[in-house]
Coordinates of C-alpha atoms and ligand atoms in Angstrom, one line a residue:
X1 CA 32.7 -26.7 24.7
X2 CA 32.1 -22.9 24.7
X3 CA 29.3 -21.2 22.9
X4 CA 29.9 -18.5 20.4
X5 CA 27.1 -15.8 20.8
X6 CA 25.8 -14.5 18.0
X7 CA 26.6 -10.3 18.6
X8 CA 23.8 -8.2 20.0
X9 CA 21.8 -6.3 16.8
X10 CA 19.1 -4.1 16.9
X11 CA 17.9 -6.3 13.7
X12 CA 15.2 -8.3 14.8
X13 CA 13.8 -8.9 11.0
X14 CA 15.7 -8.5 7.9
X15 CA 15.0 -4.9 6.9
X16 CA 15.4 -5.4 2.7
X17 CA 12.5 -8.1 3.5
X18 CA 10.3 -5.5 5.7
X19 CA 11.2 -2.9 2.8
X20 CA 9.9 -4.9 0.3
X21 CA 6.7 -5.7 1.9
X22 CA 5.7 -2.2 2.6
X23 CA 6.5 -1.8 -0.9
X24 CA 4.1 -4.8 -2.2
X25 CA 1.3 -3.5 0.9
X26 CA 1.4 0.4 -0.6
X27 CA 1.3 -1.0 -4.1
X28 CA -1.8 -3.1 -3.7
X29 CA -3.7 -0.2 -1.8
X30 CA -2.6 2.4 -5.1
X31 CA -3.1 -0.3 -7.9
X32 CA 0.5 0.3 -9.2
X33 CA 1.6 -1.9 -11.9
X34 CA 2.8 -5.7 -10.9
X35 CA 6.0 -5.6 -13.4
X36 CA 7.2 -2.0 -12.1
X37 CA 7.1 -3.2 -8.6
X38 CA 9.7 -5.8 -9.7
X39 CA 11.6 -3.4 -10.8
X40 CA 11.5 -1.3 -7.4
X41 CA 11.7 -4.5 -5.4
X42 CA 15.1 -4.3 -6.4
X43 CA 18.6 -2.0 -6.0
X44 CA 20.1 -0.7 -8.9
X45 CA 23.7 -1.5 -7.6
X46 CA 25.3 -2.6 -4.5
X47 CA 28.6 -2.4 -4.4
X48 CA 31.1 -4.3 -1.6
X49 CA 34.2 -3.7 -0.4
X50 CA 36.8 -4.3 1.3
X51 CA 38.4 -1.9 3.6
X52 CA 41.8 -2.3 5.2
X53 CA 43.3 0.5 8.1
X54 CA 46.5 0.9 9.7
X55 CA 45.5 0.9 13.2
X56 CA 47.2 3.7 16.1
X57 CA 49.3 0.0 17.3
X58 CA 50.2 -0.7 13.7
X59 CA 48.1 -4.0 13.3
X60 CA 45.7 -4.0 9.9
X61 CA 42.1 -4.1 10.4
X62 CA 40.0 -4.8 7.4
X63 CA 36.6 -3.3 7.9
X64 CA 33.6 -4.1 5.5
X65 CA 31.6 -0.9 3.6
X66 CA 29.0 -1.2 1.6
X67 CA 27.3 1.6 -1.2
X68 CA 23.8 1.0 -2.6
X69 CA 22.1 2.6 -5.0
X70 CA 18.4 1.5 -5.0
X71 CA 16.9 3.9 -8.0
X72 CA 17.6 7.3 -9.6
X73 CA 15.3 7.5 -12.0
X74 CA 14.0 11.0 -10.6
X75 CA 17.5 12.2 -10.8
X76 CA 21.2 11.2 -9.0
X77 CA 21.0 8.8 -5.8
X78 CA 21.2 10.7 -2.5
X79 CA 21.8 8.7 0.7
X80 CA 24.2 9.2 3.8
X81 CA 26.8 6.7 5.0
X82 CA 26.6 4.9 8.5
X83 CA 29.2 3.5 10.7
X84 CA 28.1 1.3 13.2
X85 CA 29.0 -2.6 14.3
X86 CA 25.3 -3.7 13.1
X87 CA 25.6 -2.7 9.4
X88 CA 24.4 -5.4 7.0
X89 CA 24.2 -5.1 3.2
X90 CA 20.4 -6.0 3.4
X91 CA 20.2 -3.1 5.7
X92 CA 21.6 -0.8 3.7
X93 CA 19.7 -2.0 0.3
X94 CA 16.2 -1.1 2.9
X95 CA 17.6 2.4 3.8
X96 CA 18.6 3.4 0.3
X97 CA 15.2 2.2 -0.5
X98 CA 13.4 4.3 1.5
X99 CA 15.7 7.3 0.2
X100 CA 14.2 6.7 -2.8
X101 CA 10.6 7.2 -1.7
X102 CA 11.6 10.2 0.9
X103 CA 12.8 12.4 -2.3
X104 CA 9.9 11.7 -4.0
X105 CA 7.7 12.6 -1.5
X106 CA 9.1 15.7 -1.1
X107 CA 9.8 16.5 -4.4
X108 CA 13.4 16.7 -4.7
X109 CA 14.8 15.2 -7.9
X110 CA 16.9 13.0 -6.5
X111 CA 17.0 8.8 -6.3
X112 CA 17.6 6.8 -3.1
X113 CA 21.6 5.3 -2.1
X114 CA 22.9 4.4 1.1
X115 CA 26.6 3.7 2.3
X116 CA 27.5 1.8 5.3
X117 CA 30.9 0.7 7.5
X118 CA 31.0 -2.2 9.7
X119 CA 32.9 -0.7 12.5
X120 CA 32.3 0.7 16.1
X121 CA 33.5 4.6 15.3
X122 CA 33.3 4.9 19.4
X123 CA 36.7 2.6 19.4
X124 CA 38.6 4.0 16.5
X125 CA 40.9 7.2 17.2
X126 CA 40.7 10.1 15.2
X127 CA 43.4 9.1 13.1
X128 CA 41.9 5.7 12.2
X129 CA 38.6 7.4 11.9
X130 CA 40.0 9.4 9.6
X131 CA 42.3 6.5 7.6
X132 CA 39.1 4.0 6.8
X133 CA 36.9 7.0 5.6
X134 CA 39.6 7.6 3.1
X135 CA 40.3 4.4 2.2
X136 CA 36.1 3.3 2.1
X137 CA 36.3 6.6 -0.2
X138 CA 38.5 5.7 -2.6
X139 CA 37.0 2.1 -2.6
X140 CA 33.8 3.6 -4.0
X141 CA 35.3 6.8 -5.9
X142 CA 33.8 5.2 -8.9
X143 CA 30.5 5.2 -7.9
X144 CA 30.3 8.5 -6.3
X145 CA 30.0 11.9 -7.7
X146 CA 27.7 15.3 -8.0
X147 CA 25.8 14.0 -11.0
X148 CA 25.9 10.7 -9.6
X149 CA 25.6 9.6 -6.5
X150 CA 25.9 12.1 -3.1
X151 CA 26.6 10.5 0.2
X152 CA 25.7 12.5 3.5
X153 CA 26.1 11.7 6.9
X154 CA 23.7 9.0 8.2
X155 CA 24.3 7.3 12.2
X156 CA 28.0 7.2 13.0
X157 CA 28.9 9.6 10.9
X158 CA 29.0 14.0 10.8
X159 CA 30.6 16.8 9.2
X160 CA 34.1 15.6 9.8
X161 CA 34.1 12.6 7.9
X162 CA 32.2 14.5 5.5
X163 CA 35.2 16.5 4.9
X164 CA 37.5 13.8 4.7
X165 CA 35.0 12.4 2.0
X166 CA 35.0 15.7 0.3
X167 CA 38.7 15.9 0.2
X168 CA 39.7 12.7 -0.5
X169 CA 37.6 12.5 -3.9
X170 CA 38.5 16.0 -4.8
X171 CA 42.7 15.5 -4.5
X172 CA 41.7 12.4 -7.0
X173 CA 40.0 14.2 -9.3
X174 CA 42.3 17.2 -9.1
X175 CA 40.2 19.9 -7.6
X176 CA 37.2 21.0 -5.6
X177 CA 34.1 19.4 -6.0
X178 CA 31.2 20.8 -3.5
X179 CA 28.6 18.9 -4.9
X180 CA 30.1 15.4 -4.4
X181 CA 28.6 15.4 -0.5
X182 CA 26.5 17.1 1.7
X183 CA 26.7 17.8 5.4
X184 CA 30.1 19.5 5.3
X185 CA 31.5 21.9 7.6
X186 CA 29.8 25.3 7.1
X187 CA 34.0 26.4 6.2
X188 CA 34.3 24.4 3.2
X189 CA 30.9 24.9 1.4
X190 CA 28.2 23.0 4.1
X191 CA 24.9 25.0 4.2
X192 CA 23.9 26.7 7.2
X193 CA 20.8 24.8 8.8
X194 CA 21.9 21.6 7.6
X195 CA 23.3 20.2 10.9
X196 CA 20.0 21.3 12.6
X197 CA 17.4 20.5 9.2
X198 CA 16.4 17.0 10.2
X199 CA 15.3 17.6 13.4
X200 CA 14.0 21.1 12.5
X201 CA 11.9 19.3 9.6
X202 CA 10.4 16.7 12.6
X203 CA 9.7 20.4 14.2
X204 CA 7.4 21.9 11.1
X205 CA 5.3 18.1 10.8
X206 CA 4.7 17.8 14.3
X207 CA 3.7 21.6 14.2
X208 CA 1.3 20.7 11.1
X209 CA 0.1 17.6 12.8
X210 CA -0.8 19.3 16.0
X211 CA -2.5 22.3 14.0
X212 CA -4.9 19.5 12.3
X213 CA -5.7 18.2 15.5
X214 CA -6.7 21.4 17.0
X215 CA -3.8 21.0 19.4
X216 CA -0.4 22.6 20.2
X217 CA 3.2 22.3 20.9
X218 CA 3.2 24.0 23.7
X219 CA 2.5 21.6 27.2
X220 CA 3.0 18.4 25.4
X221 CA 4.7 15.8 26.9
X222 CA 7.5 14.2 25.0
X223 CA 9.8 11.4 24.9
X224 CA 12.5 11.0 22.4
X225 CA 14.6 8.2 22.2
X226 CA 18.5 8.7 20.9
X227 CA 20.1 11.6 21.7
X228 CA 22.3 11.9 18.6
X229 CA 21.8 15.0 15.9
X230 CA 18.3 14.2 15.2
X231 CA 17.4 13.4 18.8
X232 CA 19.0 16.1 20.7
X233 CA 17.7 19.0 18.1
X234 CA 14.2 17.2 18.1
X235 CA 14.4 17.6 22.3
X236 CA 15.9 21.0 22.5
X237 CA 13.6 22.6 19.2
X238 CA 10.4 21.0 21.3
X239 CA 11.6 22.3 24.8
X240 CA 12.1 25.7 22.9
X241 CA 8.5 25.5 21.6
X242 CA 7.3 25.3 25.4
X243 CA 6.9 21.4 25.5
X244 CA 7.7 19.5 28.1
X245 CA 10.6 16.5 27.3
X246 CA 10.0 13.9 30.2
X247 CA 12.4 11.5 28.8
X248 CA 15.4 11.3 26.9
X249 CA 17.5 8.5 26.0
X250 CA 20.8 7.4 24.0
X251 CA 23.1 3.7 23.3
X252 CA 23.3 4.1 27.0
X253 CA 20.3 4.2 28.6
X254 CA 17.9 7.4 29.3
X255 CA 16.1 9.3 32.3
X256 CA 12.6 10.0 33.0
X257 CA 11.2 13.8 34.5
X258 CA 7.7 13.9 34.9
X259 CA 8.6 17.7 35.5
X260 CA 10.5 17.9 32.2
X261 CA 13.7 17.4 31.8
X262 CA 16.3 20.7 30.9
X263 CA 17.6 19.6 27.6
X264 CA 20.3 22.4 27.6
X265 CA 22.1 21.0 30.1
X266 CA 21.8 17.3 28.8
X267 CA 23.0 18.9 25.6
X268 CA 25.8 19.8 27.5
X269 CA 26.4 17.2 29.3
X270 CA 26.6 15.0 26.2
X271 CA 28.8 17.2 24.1
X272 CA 31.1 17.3 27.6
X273 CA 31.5 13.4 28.2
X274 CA 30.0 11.6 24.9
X275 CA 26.9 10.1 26.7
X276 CA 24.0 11.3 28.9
X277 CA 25.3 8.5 31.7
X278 CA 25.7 10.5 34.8
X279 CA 23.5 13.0 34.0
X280 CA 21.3 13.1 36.9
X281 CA 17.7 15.2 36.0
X282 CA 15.4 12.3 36.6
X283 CA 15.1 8.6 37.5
X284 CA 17.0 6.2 35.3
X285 CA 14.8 4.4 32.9
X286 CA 16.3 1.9 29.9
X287 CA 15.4 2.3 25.9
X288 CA 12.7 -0.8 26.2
X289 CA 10.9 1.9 28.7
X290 CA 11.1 4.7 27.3
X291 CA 9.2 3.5 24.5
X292 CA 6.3 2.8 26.3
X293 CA 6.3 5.7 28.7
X294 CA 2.8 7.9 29.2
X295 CA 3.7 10.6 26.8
X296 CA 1.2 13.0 24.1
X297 CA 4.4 12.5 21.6
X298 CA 6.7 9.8 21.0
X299 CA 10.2 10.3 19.0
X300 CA 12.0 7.4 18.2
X301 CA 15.1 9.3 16.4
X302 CA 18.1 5.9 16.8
X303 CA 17.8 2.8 15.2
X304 CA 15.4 0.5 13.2
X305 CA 12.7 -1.7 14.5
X306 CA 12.7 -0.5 18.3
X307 CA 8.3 -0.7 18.1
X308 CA 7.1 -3.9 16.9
X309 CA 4.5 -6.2 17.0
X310 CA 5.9 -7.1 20.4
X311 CA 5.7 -3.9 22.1
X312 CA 3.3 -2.1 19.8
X313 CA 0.1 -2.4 21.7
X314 CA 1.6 -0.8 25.1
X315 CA 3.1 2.0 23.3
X316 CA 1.0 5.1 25.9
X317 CA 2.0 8.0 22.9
X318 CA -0.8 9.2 21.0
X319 CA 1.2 10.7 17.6
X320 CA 4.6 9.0 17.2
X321 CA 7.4 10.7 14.5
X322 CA 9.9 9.3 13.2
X323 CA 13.1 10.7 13.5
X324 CA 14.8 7.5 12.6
X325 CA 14.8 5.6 9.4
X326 CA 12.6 2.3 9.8
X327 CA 11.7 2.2 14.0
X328 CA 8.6 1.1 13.5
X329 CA 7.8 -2.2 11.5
X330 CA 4.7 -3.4 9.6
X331 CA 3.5 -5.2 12.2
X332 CA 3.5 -2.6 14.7
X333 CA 1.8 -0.2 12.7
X334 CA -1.3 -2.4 12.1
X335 CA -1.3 -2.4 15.5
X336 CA -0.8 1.2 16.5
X337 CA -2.8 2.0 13.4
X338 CA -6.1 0.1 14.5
X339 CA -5.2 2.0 18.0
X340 CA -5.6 5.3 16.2
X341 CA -2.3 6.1 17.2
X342 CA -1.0 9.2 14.4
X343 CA 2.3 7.7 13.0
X344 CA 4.4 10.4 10.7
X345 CA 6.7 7.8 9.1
X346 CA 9.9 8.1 9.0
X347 CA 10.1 9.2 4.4
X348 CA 8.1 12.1 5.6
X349 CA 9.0 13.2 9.5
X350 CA 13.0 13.4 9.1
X351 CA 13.1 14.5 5.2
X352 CA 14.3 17.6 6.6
X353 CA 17.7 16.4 6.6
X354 CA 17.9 15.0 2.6
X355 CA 15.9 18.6 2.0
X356 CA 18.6 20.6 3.0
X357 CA 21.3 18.4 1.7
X358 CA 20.0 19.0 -1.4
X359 CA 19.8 23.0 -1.0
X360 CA 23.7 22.5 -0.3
X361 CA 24.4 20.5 -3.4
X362 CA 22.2 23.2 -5.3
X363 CA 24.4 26.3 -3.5
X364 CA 27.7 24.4 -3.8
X365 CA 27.3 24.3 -7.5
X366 CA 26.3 27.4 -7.9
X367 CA 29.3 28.6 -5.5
X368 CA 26.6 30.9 -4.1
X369 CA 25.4 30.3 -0.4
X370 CA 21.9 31.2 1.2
X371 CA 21.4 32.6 4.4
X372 CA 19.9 30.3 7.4
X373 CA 16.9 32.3 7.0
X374 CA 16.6 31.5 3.5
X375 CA 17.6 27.9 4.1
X376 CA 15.0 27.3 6.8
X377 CA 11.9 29.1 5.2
X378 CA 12.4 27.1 1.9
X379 CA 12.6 24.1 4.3
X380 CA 9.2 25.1 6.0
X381 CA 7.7 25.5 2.6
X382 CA 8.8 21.9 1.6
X383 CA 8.3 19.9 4.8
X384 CA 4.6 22.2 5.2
X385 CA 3.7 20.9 1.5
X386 CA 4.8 17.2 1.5
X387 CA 2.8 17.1 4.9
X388 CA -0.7 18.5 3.4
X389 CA -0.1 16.1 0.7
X390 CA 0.4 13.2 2.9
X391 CA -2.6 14.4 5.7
X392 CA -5.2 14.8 2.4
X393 CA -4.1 11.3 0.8
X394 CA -4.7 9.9 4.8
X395 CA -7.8 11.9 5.5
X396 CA -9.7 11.6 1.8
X397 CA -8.5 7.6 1.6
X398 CA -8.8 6.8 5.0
X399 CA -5.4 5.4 5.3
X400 CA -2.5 5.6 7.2
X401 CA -0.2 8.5 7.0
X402 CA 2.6 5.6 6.3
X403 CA 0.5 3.9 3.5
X404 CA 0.1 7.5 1.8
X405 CA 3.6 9.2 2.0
X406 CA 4.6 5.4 0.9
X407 CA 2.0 5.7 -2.0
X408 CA 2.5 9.1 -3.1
X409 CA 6.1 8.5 -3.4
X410 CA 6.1 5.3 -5.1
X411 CA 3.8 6.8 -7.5
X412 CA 6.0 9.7 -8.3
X413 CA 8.6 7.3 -8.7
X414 CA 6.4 4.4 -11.0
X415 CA 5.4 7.2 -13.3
X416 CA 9.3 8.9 -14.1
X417 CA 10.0 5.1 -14.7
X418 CA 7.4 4.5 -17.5
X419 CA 8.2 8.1 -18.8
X420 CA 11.5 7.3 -19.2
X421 CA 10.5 4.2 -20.3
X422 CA 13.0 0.6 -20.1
X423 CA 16.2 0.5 -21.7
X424 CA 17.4 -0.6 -24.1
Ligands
LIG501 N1 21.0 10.1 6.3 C1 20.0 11.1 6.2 C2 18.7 10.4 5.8 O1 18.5 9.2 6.1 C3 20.3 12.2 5.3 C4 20.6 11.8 3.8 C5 21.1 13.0 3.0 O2 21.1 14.1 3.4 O3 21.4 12.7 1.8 O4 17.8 11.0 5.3

């Protein structure tokens, strides 16, 4: 008899179901009204399909994609598209959930989506990479649009396939549309700062977090965990600011420097040979460790539910942000909360990203582009303002910062509903 392993997932819990509690938790804490938390309970639209490639050896592979929509009634849906082997629909339905609540904590009038691929885009050549983001575009050309809904990149995914997105929906409809995605190469109508916003966003609320505390940037030991285009900005904008990253980790594995690691050269390394295996500034450490390494600030900036109720209460970190979508899950942060641990959730630390998407949407249809200065003090005034909100609702409740970015935003989003009022 041989035993069929289920594959390895980072998916401990079923993320829709964690979603949904939050939801319920922050709605009992801000008395919001039992029948329009039904309605948010739920997406809008999910939309399956099926995704066949002509692979480099001229077999078919038939890939599933996924495109959620979870709410817009603040405006068109906004969400990025990830390709990795883990993608479930119920994960997507979470992280287009949480869209929604991200743009209305920030105050950007857009709704929550989310796209997904099952695929490993490590294995697939440039060619097939480039085939199945056609094809998974034109499966979900219907759904898609600049007064609709606006994929972005998301894990897996960057400014290449972006372009191939871009393309492939403008040849169908004829011509050029700029405002159908975001994250696109600066030549074809991307924004400068976008590539750098999420990570320079995490920048601004640690900043802001630090300042309330008395404390600052400078000297503070950091570990961040993925080393992808949130991660490796997060390390390199921190090392800039005169911190001191002591570990750094990706899919791989990671390294530990109690001397600080030199993140230019990791950021080198990685661009030269995909992965940070082989660079050699420290001792080798594995993601399980680097969560719960002595550190003043803690970045988890890969995947969902690395902190839990298992691992919680030996997290060392004092302040935790959230460069990722979803690492931390209720459970832990009861924990880390009754710790006093200072967790900027995930709607709030990497908004940067969605924030600048949305300055590129605004410039591509206008056809008139910003400069990075421009781009990155509006960003500052955004990220700065959603944060004061969030640290008053914490301080003047005496709740978590989680409980009031999720409150604040759910809020903002109840209320547009009932303005709007049910249809028919
Ligand atoms: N995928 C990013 C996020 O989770 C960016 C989304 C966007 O720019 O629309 O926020």
């Amino acid at each position: 008899m041989t035993t069929v392993e289920a594959p390895e997932t980072h998916l401990r819990e079923n993320p829709f179901e964690l979603a949904k509690e939050q939801l319920r938790r922050v709605a009992k804490t801000f008395q919001i009204d039992p029948n329009l938390v039904n309605v948010l309970s739920q997406c809008k639209k999910a939309v399956v399909v099926s995704t066949p490639v002509s692979m480099d050896d001229g077999a078919i592979q038939v890939f599933e994609g996924y495109r959620v929509t979870h709410n817009i009634a603040r405006g068109p849906s906004k969400g990025g598209i990830r390709y990795h082997p883990d993608v479930t629909l119920d994960e997507v339905k979470a992280l287009a959930m949480w869209m929604t609540w991200k743009c209305a904590l920030v105050g950007i009038p857009f709704g929550g989506a989310k796209g997904g691929v099952i695929c490993d885009p490590k294995k697939l050549s440039p060619l097939e990479l480039q085939r199945m983001t056609r094809r998974y575009t034109s499966e979900i050309i219907n759904e898609i649009g600049p007064e609709k809904d606006i994929p972005a990149p998301d894990v897996g995914t960057d400014p290449k396939v972006m372009a191939w997105i871009f393309d492939t929906y403008s040849m169908n409809v004829g011509h050029s549309v700029l405002g159908v995605v975001t994250g696109k190469p600066l030549n074809i109508g991307g924004s400068l700062g976008r590539l750098e916003a999420t990570s320079r966003g995490a920048l601004y609320c640690v900043r802001e977090a630090m300042r309330k505390q008395g404390r600052k940037i400078e000297g503070t030991t950091v570990a961040v965990q993925g080393f992808g285009n949130v991660g490796s900005y997060l390390a390199l904008f921190l090392h800039e600011q005169g911190a001191k990253v002591i570990a750094i980790s990706d899919s791989q594995g990671g390294i530990h420097n109690a001397n600080g690691i030199n993140i230019p050269a990791a950021i080198a390394h990685k661009q030269e040979t995909g992965t940070l295996a082989g660079f050699r500034d420290g001792e080798a450490i594995t993601n399980d460790e680097l969560v719960l390494i002595e550190c003043d600030l803690l970045a988890p900036c890969a995947l969902e539910q690395v902190i839990t109720s298992d691992n919680a209460d030996r997290v060392k970190a004092r302040m935790i942000v959230e460069g990722a979508n979803g690492p931390l899950t209720p459970g832990a942060d009861e924990i880390l909360d009754d710790r006093g641990v200072v967790v900027m959730p995930d709607i709030l630390a990497n908004a940067g990203g969605v924030i600048v998407s949305y300055f590129e949407w605004v410039q591509g249809l206008q056809e008139y582009f910003w400069k990075e200065s421009e781009v990155n003090a509006r960003l500052n005034d955004i990220m700065t303002r959603a944060f004061n909100e969030t640290w008053n609702a914490h301080d003047q409740r005496g709740i978590s910062m989680r409980t009031a970015a999720y409150g604040i935003a759910v809020q903002r989003v109840a209320e547009a509903t009932m303005t709007r009022g049910l249809y028919p």
